[in-house]
Amino acid sequence: MILNRISIVNYKNIREATLNLSPKMNCLIGQNGEGKTNFLDAVYYLSFCRSSFTPIDSQVISHDQDFFVLEGCYTDEQGGLDNIYCGMKRGVKKVFRRNKKAYQRLVEHIGLVPLIFVSPSDTCLIEGGSEERRRLMDVVICQYDHAYADALMRYNKALQQRNALLKQETAPDPALLEIWEEEMAQHGELIYTKRNAFVEELVPVFQRIYQRIAENKEQVGLHYISHCQRGPLLDVIQRDRARDRAIGYSLHGVHRDDLEMTLGNYLMKREGSQGQNKTFVLALKLAQFDFLRRTVSSTTPILLLDDIFDKLDARRVEQIVRLVAGEDFGQIFITDTNRDHLDRILHHSGFDYKLFTVEQGNICERKEA
């Protein structure tokens, strides 16, 4: 998919912007805090029906404003046109429309415009809790598998219901507990199967990309860990029911799955430098891009690269530049405070491109002499 034109009104610090975009490379230059990341988040929102940074929609509305509007005009792989509109007023449910027709369920939209967003906050995948790493898998798989998205929604509902029963002061009805446990097990095993298949296919691509950026100097690994690996999930969930009751929530299930990230034979979070951590998450995101490109109806995802060069040495920057300037990538949005980095990418690619300057939420196209 190609985003040809975007209109933004009252999204964070961007009060109003309408931009015609390059089908290949769109570079945004500006100092930190000026609105570059907010622009990328608006593009993300049009793909996922939510911000990358907050689940609370009202928080993306500009201060002292009552609404926000996003509108994107896209071209698909066959040359067809799609118009995606999103609008929301404070205190009112948001509206999402495709070609003027509102979605009944927002999950129907996920995957129409596949997208990968690489940002400085991705280091939380290494440093943060397991929920960040589960979200990494969920965001990709949901873009090409609606059955997975449905199973995830049903599993989480069953988990919430079971936890509510566990928190009761009086002993919960065992039959009712079993109903929700069976729901968790049924949908959880499907989630596990799809996550496991995804990770198995992702790992060799991820390792190849990492080694290219690091010039084969380091070995990295990614290992999926799940309670489903201990036996039938229903047995695993019910085995510690008394302990779950004592603490008031469910200790076992795919909501506790994790990805173990390693550098050599050691945990990445303990051994990795800032540059190695950034290389790790960048390689992981680019591997996800490659996966989506091959799985989502042969649709090339949009790639958002936010301030990716900070904390990287010159050799790694050079390898990344060569990588993203290759023909495997479609439309790219890239931000930086340093014009030199962007000039090197443009020099290597020879692609059509546009440059934009961002200052205090104002975005202007920069015409090259």
XYZ file of N, CA, C and O in Angstrom, residues 26-168:
572
model
N 9.997 9.383 2.261
C 9.539 10.642 2.845
C 10.365 10.920 4.092
O 10.325 10.146 5.054
N 11.148 11.993 4.051
C 12.091 12.315 5.125
C 11.597 13.538 5.885
O 11.286 14.566 5.282
N 11.526 13.421 7.211
C 11.091 14.526 8.058
C 12.247 14.956 8.941
O 12.805 14.146 9.686
N 12.600 16.227 8.844
C 13.750 16.777 9.560
C 13.252 17.792 10.583
O 12.414 18.648 10.272
N 13.775 17.704 11.801
C 13.409 18.665 12.828
C 14.040 18.284 14.149
O 14.488 17.149 14.338
N 14.071 19.205 15.063
C 14.638 18.938 16.381
C 13.682 18.078 17.202
O 12.505 17.901 16.850
N 14.177 17.540 18.286
C 13.345 16.714 19.151
C 12.190 17.528 19.726
O 12.350 18.697 20.082
N 11.013 16.891 19.816
C 9.849 17.541 20.407
C 9.062 18.438 19.477
O 8.110 19.091 19.916
N 9.414 18.478 18.190
C 8.738 19.389 17.263
C 7.500 18.766 16.616
O 6.644 19.491 16.094
N 7.405 17.419 16.596
C 6.210 16.793 16.035
C 6.470 15.710 15.005
O 5.528 15.179 14.413
N 7.738 15.347 14.780
C 8.051 14.315 13.780
C 7.412 12.975 14.161
O 6.780 12.313 13.335
N 7.593 12.588 15.420
C 7.037 11.315 15.876
C 5.512 11.353 15.880
O 4.854 10.343 15.587
N 4.927 12.497 16.193
C 3.465 12.625 16.167
C 2.918 12.398 14.761
O 1.855 11.797 14.588
N 3.657 12.874 13.759
C 3.236 12.630 12.374
C 3.254 11.134 12.076
O 2.297 10.578 11.517
N 4.338 10.457 12.441
C 4.414 9.015 12.206
C 3.308 8.285 12.951
O 2.732 7.311 12.440
N 2.988 8.745 14.150
C 1.930 8.105 14.931
C 0.564 8.276 14.260
O -0.291 7.382 14.343
N 0.366 9.394 13.581
C -0.884 9.596 12.839
C -0.989 8.595 11.687
O -2.064 8.038 11.429
N 0.128 8.350 11.001
C 0.149 7.343 9.933
C -0.132 5.964 10.527
O -0.911 5.170 9.960
N 0.464 5.681 11.678
C 0.229 4.418 12.381
C -1.251 4.262 12.735
O -1.842 3.192 12.572
N -1.850 5.329 13.224
C -3.251 5.303 13.655
C -4.168 4.882 12.504
O -5.123 4.114 12.700
N -3.881 5.355 11.309
C -4.717 5.021 10.159
C -4.622 3.537 9.791
O -5.499 3.010 9.100
N -3.577 2.853 10.238
C -3.449 1.413 10.006
C -4.067 0.588 11.126
O -4.665 -0.457 10.878
N -3.915 1.046 12.381
C -4.268 0.215 13.532
C -5.463 0.724 14.332
O -5.836 0.106 15.330
N -6.049 1.849 13.931
C -7.222 2.401 14.631
C -6.882 2.833 16.054
O -7.766 2.946 16.906
N -5.621 3.061 16.317
C -5.183 3.502 17.640
C -3.782 4.068 17.541
O -3.056 3.821 16.581
N -3.404 4.821 18.555
C -2.041 5.337 18.649
C -1.077 4.226 19.033
O -1.449 3.261 19.705
N 0.179 4.372 18.610
C 1.212 3.431 19.018
C 1.619 3.641 20.470
O 2.193 2.749 21.089
N 1.295 4.804 21.025
C 1.833 5.180 22.329
C 0.814 5.194 23.455
O 1.197 5.177 24.625
N -0.472 5.265 23.135
C -1.489 5.277 24.189
C -2.756 4.596 23.695
O -3.158 4.790 22.544
N -3.401 3.795 24.551
C -4.672 3.184 24.165
C -5.864 4.115 24.371
O -6.989 3.776 24.001
N -5.620 5.275 24.960
C -6.704 6.213 25.270
C -6.806 7.242 24.143
O -5.952 8.127 24.001
N -7.850 7.136 23.334
C -7.959 7.975 22.132
C -8.022 9.457 22.445
O -7.480 10.273 21.688
N -8.670 9.832 23.544
C -8.803 11.259 23.839
C -7.462 11.929 24.083
O -7.336 13.147 23.941
N -6.441 11.135 24.415
C -5.132 11.718 24.703
C -4.382 12.176 23.456
O -3.366 12.858 23.566
N -4.849 11.795 22.265
C -4.178 12.255 21.051
C -4.774 13.564 20.536
O -4.216 14.183 19.619
N -5.894 14.002 21.108
C -6.503 15.262 20.676
C -5.662 16.428 21.185
O -5.229 16.442 22.342
N -5.410 17.392 20.315
C -4.612 18.561 20.699
C -5.201 19.240 21.930
O -6.432 19.272 22.119
N -4.325 19.780 22.758
C -4.779 20.507 23.938
C -5.724 21.638 23.536
O -5.520 22.328 22.531
N -6.780 21.820 24.336
C -7.764 22.898 24.130
C -8.606 22.704 22.865
O -9.274 23.649 22.422
N -8.580 21.502 22.288
C -9.430 21.211 21.134
C -10.416 20.109 21.506
O -10.189 19.342 22.447
N -11.509 20.024 20.761
C -12.582 19.084 21.093
C -12.628 17.863 20.191
O -13.443 16.967 20.414
N -11.777 17.800 19.168
C -11.868 16.691 18.222
C -10.541 16.532 17.490
O -9.678 17.411 17.525
N -10.375 15.383 16.839
C -9.291 15.220 15.880
C -9.828 14.499 14.654
O -10.824 13.764 14.723
N -9.158 14.713 13.519
C -9.526 14.065 12.256
C -8.253 13.633 11.542
O -7.279 14.396 11.459
N -8.261 12.407 11.050
C -7.193 11.896 10.188
C -7.837 11.362 8.918
O -8.872 10.703 8.976
N -7.213 11.637 7.784
C -7.720 11.106 6.522
C -6.543 10.757 5.614
O -5.630 11.563 5.439
N -6.556 9.547 5.097
C -5.480 9.100 4.214
C -6.024 8.569 2.907
O -7.029 7.841 2.886
N -5.365 8.933 1.817
C -5.719 8.432 0.485
C -4.622 7.467 0.041
O -3.457 7.865 -0.088
N -4.975 6.213 -0.201
C -4.021 5.141 -0.483
C -4.219 4.568 -1.878
O -5.316 4.625 -2.442
N -3.146 3.986 -2.387
C -3.206 3.179 -3.604
C -2.754 1.770 -3.250
O -1.703 1.589 -2.627
N -3.560 0.750 -3.637
C -3.175 -0.619 -3.322
C -2.287 -1.201 -4.420
O -1.949 -0.523 -5.394
N -1.903 -2.461 -4.267
C -0.948 -3.097 -5.187
C -1.496 -3.198 -6.608
O -0.737 -3.286 -7.565
N -2.816 -3.217 -6.745
C -3.435 -3.319 -8.067
C -3.791 -1.966 -8.665
O -4.392 -1.889 -9.739
N -3.425 -0.886 -7.965
C -3.708 0.450 -8.466
C -5.042 1.006 -8.019
O -5.424 2.119 -8.400
N -5.788 0.247 -7.197
C -7.067 0.747 -6.691
C -6.877 1.792 -5.609
O -5.838 1.830 -4.932
N -7.863 2.639 -5.437
C -7.787 3.734 -4.469
C -8.617 3.413 -3.235
O -9.723 2.867 -3.335
N -8.090 3.770 -2.087
C -8.804 3.618 -0.819
C -8.697 4.914 -0.031
O -7.603 5.488 0.087
N -9.832 5.356 0.506
C -9.846 6.524 1.382
C -10.183 6.052 2.796
O -11.226 5.433 3.014
N -9.306 6.339 3.728
C -9.512 5.953 5.121
C -9.690 7.216 5.953
O -8.847 8.117 5.916
N -10.795 7.261 6.691
C -11.135 8.433 7.504
C -11.310 8.010 8.954
O -11.921 6.974 9.250
N -10.782 8.807 9.850
C -11.034 8.615 11.269
C -11.306 9.959 11.917
O -10.577 10.938 11.680
N -12.352 10.021 12.710
C -12.667 11.251 13.431
C -13.216 10.934 14.806
O -13.844 9.890 15.019
N -12.967 11.825 15.749
C -13.468 11.609 17.105
C -13.639 12.942 17.824
O -12.790 13.828 17.739
N -14.762 13.080 18.538
C -14.992 14.200 19.440
C -14.820 13.704 20.867
O -15.066 12.541 21.166
N -14.390 14.604 21.729
C -14.238 14.217 23.141
C -15.574 13.698 23.684
O -16.614 14.311 23.483
N -15.493 12.561 24.380
C -16.692 11.999 24.976
C -17.582 11.233 24.023
O -18.625 10.722 24.426
N -17.169 11.122 22.753
C -17.972 10.422 21.743
C -17.109 9.339 21.100
O -15.913 9.532 20.882
N -17.715 8.211 20.783
C -16.988 7.102 20.176
C -16.413 7.518 18.825
O -17.075 8.186 18.033
N -15.189 7.098 18.541
C -14.561 7.456 17.267
C -15.250 6.754 16.108
O -15.860 5.691 16.269
N -15.087 7.340 14.930
C -15.664 6.789 13.707
C -14.527 6.457 12.750
O -13.636 7.278 12.518
N -14.550 5.248 12.204
C -13.567 4.828 11.209
C -14.308 4.428 9.951
O -15.220 3.600 9.999
N -13.917 5.030 8.806
C -14.599 4.736 7.549
C -13.596 4.376 6.463
O -12.514 4.963 6.383
N -13.974 3.427 5.639
C -13.231 3.104 4.430
C -14.121 3.414 3.235
O -15.215 2.862 3.104
N -13.653 4.339 2.408
C -14.431 4.772 1.242
C -15.859 5.165 1.640
O -16.849 4.735 1.039
N -15.930 5.951 2.725
C -17.164 6.548 3.251
C -18.095 5.552 3.938
O -19.184 5.923 4.380
N -17.682 4.292 4.055
C -18.499 3.287 4.730
C -17.878 2.962 6.079
O -16.720 2.547 6.166
N -18.668 3.153 7.150
C -18.148 2.934 8.504
C -17.980 1.444 8.785
O -18.787 0.616 8.347
N -16.920 1.115 9.510
C -16.703 -0.257 9.950
C -17.664 -0.590 11.084
O -17.901 0.235 11.979
N -18.189 -1.810 11.068
C -18.984 -2.286 12.195
C -18.068 -2.708 13.342
O -18.370 -2.476 14.509
N -16.942 -3.335 12.985
C -15.939 -3.759 13.969
C -14.576 -3.297 13.469
O -14.195 -3.570 12.332
N -13.833 -2.607 14.317
C -12.551 -2.045 13.885
C -11.544 -3.113 13.504
O -10.653 -2.868 12.685
N -11.694 -4.329 14.059
C -10.767 -5.406 13.730
C -10.799 -5.729 12.239
O -9.831 -6.246 11.672
N -11.909 -5.400 11.565
C -12.021 -5.642 10.123
C -11.021 -4.801 9.330
O -10.666 -5.146 8.208
N -10.583 -3.705 9.909
C -9.656 -2.800 9.211
C -8.196 -3.241 9.350
O -7.377 -2.970 8.459
N -7.877 -3.908 10.455
C -6.491 -4.268 10.734
C -5.961 -5.204 9.645
O -6.560 -6.225 9.349
N -4.844 -4.830 9.063
C -4.244 -5.623 7.996
C -4.485 -5.054 6.612
O -3.801 -5.448 5.660
N -5.452 -4.148 6.477
C -5.686 -3.536 5.167
C -4.469 -2.729 4.735
O -4.051 -2.780 3.573
N -3.900 -1.987 5.675
C -2.703 -1.185 5.401
C -1.595 -1.698 6.320
O -1.350 -1.142 7.395
N -0.896 -2.774 5.944
C 0.150 -3.330 6.816
C 1.261 -2.313 7.048
O 1.607 -1.540 6.141
N 1.803 -2.311 8.256
C 2.755 -1.263 8.638
C 3.672 -1.773 9.732
O 3.256 -2.527 10.610
N 4.928 -1.352 9.671
C 5.901 -1.608 10.734
C 6.465 -0.263 11.188
O 6.893 0.556 10.364
N 6.465 -0.049 12.513
C 6.921 1.208 13.105
C 8.143 0.897 13.971
O 8.061 0.124 14.922
N 9.274 1.506 13.627
C 10.510 1.350 14.405
C 10.775 2.674 15.114
O 10.910 3.716 14.460
N 10.848 2.639 16.452
C 11.031 3.881 17.202
C 11.991 3.673 18.360
O 12.264 2.532 18.757
N 12.537 4.765 18.939
C 13.457 4.629 20.080
C 12.843 3.887 21.263
O 13.551 3.233 22.021
N 11.526 3.970 21.416
C 10.870 3.299 22.539
C 10.892 1.782 22.404
O 10.563 1.061 23.353
N 11.310 1.268 21.233
C 11.343 -0.184 21.032
C 12.341 -0.883 21.939
O 12.276 -2.116 22.090
N 13.262 -0.139 22.540
C 14.199 -0.790 23.462
C 13.473 -1.406 24.661
O 14.028 -2.265 25.342
N 12.208 -0.998 24.884
C 11.418 -1.617 25.953
C 11.169 -3.092 25.656
O 10.859 -3.865 26.567
N 11.320 -3.502 24.393
C 11.181 -4.919 24.059
C 12.249 -5.747 24.763
O 12.026 -6.911 25.107
N 13.403 -5.152 24.978
C 14.494 -5.832 25.677
C 14.437 -5.552 27.172
O 14.541 -6.466 27.993
N 14.235 -4.302 27.527
C 14.340 -3.886 28.923
C 13.044 -4.047 29.703
O 13.058 -4.134 30.936
N 11.906 -4.063 28.979
C 10.613 -4.078 29.647
C 10.112 -5.466 29.980
O 10.827 -6.468 29.864
N 8.833 -5.531 30.412
C 8.221 -6.789 30.804
C 7.767 -7.615 29.609
O 7.809 -7.170 28.461
N 7.307 -8.816 29.900
C 6.928 -9.755 28.837
C 5.740 -9.263 28.011
O 5.579 -9.666 26.860
N 4.896 -8.381 28.576
C 3.744 -7.892 27.809
C 4.186 -7.136 26.563
O 3.492 -7.154 25.534
N 5.348 -6.471 26.628
C 5.858 -5.756 25.463
C 6.230 -6.744 24.350
O 5.980 -6.493 23.165
N 6.795 -7.859 24.709
C 7.217 -8.840 23.710
C 6.027 -9.614 23.148
O 6.026 -10.001 21.982
N 4.995 -9.839 23.975
C 3.777 -10.452 23.433
C 3.098 -9.506 22.438
O 2.598 -9.940 21.394
N 3.089 -8.235 22.778
C 2.473 -7.258 21.870
C 3.213 -7.228 20.533
O 2.600 -7.070 19.479
N 4.533 -7.405 20.563
C 5.322 -7.460 19.339
C 4.783 -8.546 18.416
O 4.591 -8.326 17.208
N 4.511 -9.737 18.965
C 3.967 -10.826 18.155
C 2.541 -10.526 17.721
O 2.181 -10.714 16.540
N 1.728 -10.030 18.649
C 0.318 -9.809 18.350
C 0.109 -8.774 17.250
O -0.743 -8.952 16.366
N 0.896 -7.686 17.287
C 0.718 -6.617 16.301
C 0.963 -7.126 14.888
O 0.258 -6.731 13.944
N 1.939 -8.008 14.720
C 2.229 -8.538 13.381
C 1.206 -9.586 12.967
O 0.627 -9.519 11.878
N 0.942 -10.562 13.832
C 0.065 -11.671 13.447
C -1.352 -11.180 13.168
O -2.016 -11.657 12.244
N -1.824 -10.203 13.946
C -3.184 -9.682 13.733
C -3.340 -9.028 12.361
O -4.460 -8.922 11.848
N -2.225 -8.581 11.764
C -2.313 -7.909 10.470
C -2.568 -8.881 9.316
O -2.993 -8.458 8.238
N -2.313 -10.172 9.515
C -2.545 -11.107 8.420
C -3.474 -12.255 8.804
O -3.841 -13.067 7.955
N -3.897 -12.327 10.070
C -4.702 -13.461 10.520
C -5.824 -12.973 11.438
O -5.629 -12.783 12.636
N -7.013 -12.786 10.876
C -8.138 -12.292 11.669
C -8.624 -13.345 12.661
O -9.201 -13.004 13.702
N -8.424 -14.641 12.353
C -8.800 -15.689 13.307
C -7.972 -15.569 14.576
O -8.468 -15.805 15.685
N -6.710 -15.186 14.421
C -5.844 -14.973 15.576
C -6.355 -13.797 16.405
O -6.424 -13.876 17.638
N -6.690 -12.710 15.735
C -7.191 -11.530 16.446
C -8.461 -11.865 17.218
O -8.653 -11.416 18.359
N -9.329 -12.670 16.616
C -10.572 -13.061 17.283
C -10.268 -13.950 18.492
O -10.851 -13.781 19.566
N -9.346 -14.899 18.320
C -8.971 -15.782 19.433
C -8.355 -14.991 20.578
O -8.615 -15.268 21.763
N -7.548 -13.995 20.247
C -6.910 -13.161 21.269
C -7.965 -12.392 22.064
O -7.898 -12.310 23.298
N -8.949 -11.845 21.363
C -10.027 -11.105 22.022
C -10.830 -12.035 22.944
O -11.130 -11.693 24.093
N -11.157 -13.242 22.465
C -11.941 -14.183 23.263
C -11.143 -14.716 24.455
O -11.686 -14.903 25.551
N -9.865 -14.957 24.248
C -9.016 -15.409 25.346
C -8.961 -14.345 26.448
O -9.114 -14.650 27.639
N -8.728 -13.101 26.061
C -8.615 -12.026 27.051
C -9.920 -11.818 27.806
O -9.912 -11.519 29.015
N -11.053 -12.001 27.121
C -12.350 -11.890 27.797
C -12.494 -13.003 28.829
O -12.911 -12.766 29.969
N -12.146 -14.237 28.445
C -12.232 -15.367 29.376
C -11.289 -15.174 30.559
O -11.643 -15.478 31.713
N -10.091 -14.659 30.291
C -9.120 -14.396 31.355
C -9.676 -13.372 32.353
O -9.560 -13.553 33.574
N -10.276 -12.303 31.844
C -10.855 -11.278 32.721
C -11.966 -11.858 33.587
O -12.066 -11.556 34.787
N -12.804 -12.711 32.987
C -13.906 -13.310 33.738
C -13.376 -14.253 34.823
O -13.871 -14.273 35.954
N -12.369 -15.052 34.476
C -11.791 -15.963 35.471
C -11.147 -15.171 36.610
O -11.309 -15.513 37.784
N -10.421 -14.122 36.264
C -9.780 -13.316 37.300
C -10.811 -12.658 38.218
O -10.590 -12.526 39.427
N -11.929 -12.234 37.636
C -12.990 -11.625 38.454
C -13.541 -12.634 39.449
O -13.820 -12.287 40.616
N -13.699 -13.886 39.026
C -14.169 -14.928 39.938
C -13.137 -15.211 41.025
O -13.479 -15.413 42.201
N -11.860 -15.232 40.647
C -10.798 -15.509 41.621
C -10.714 -14.432 42.701
O -10.310 -14.706 43.841
N -11.105 -13.216 42.357
C -11.002 -12.091 43.301
C -12.180 -12.034 44.276
O -12.153 -11.262 45.238
N -13.237 -12.811 44.022
C -14.404 -12.770 44.899
C -14.044 -13.147 46.339
O -13.173 -13.995 46.578
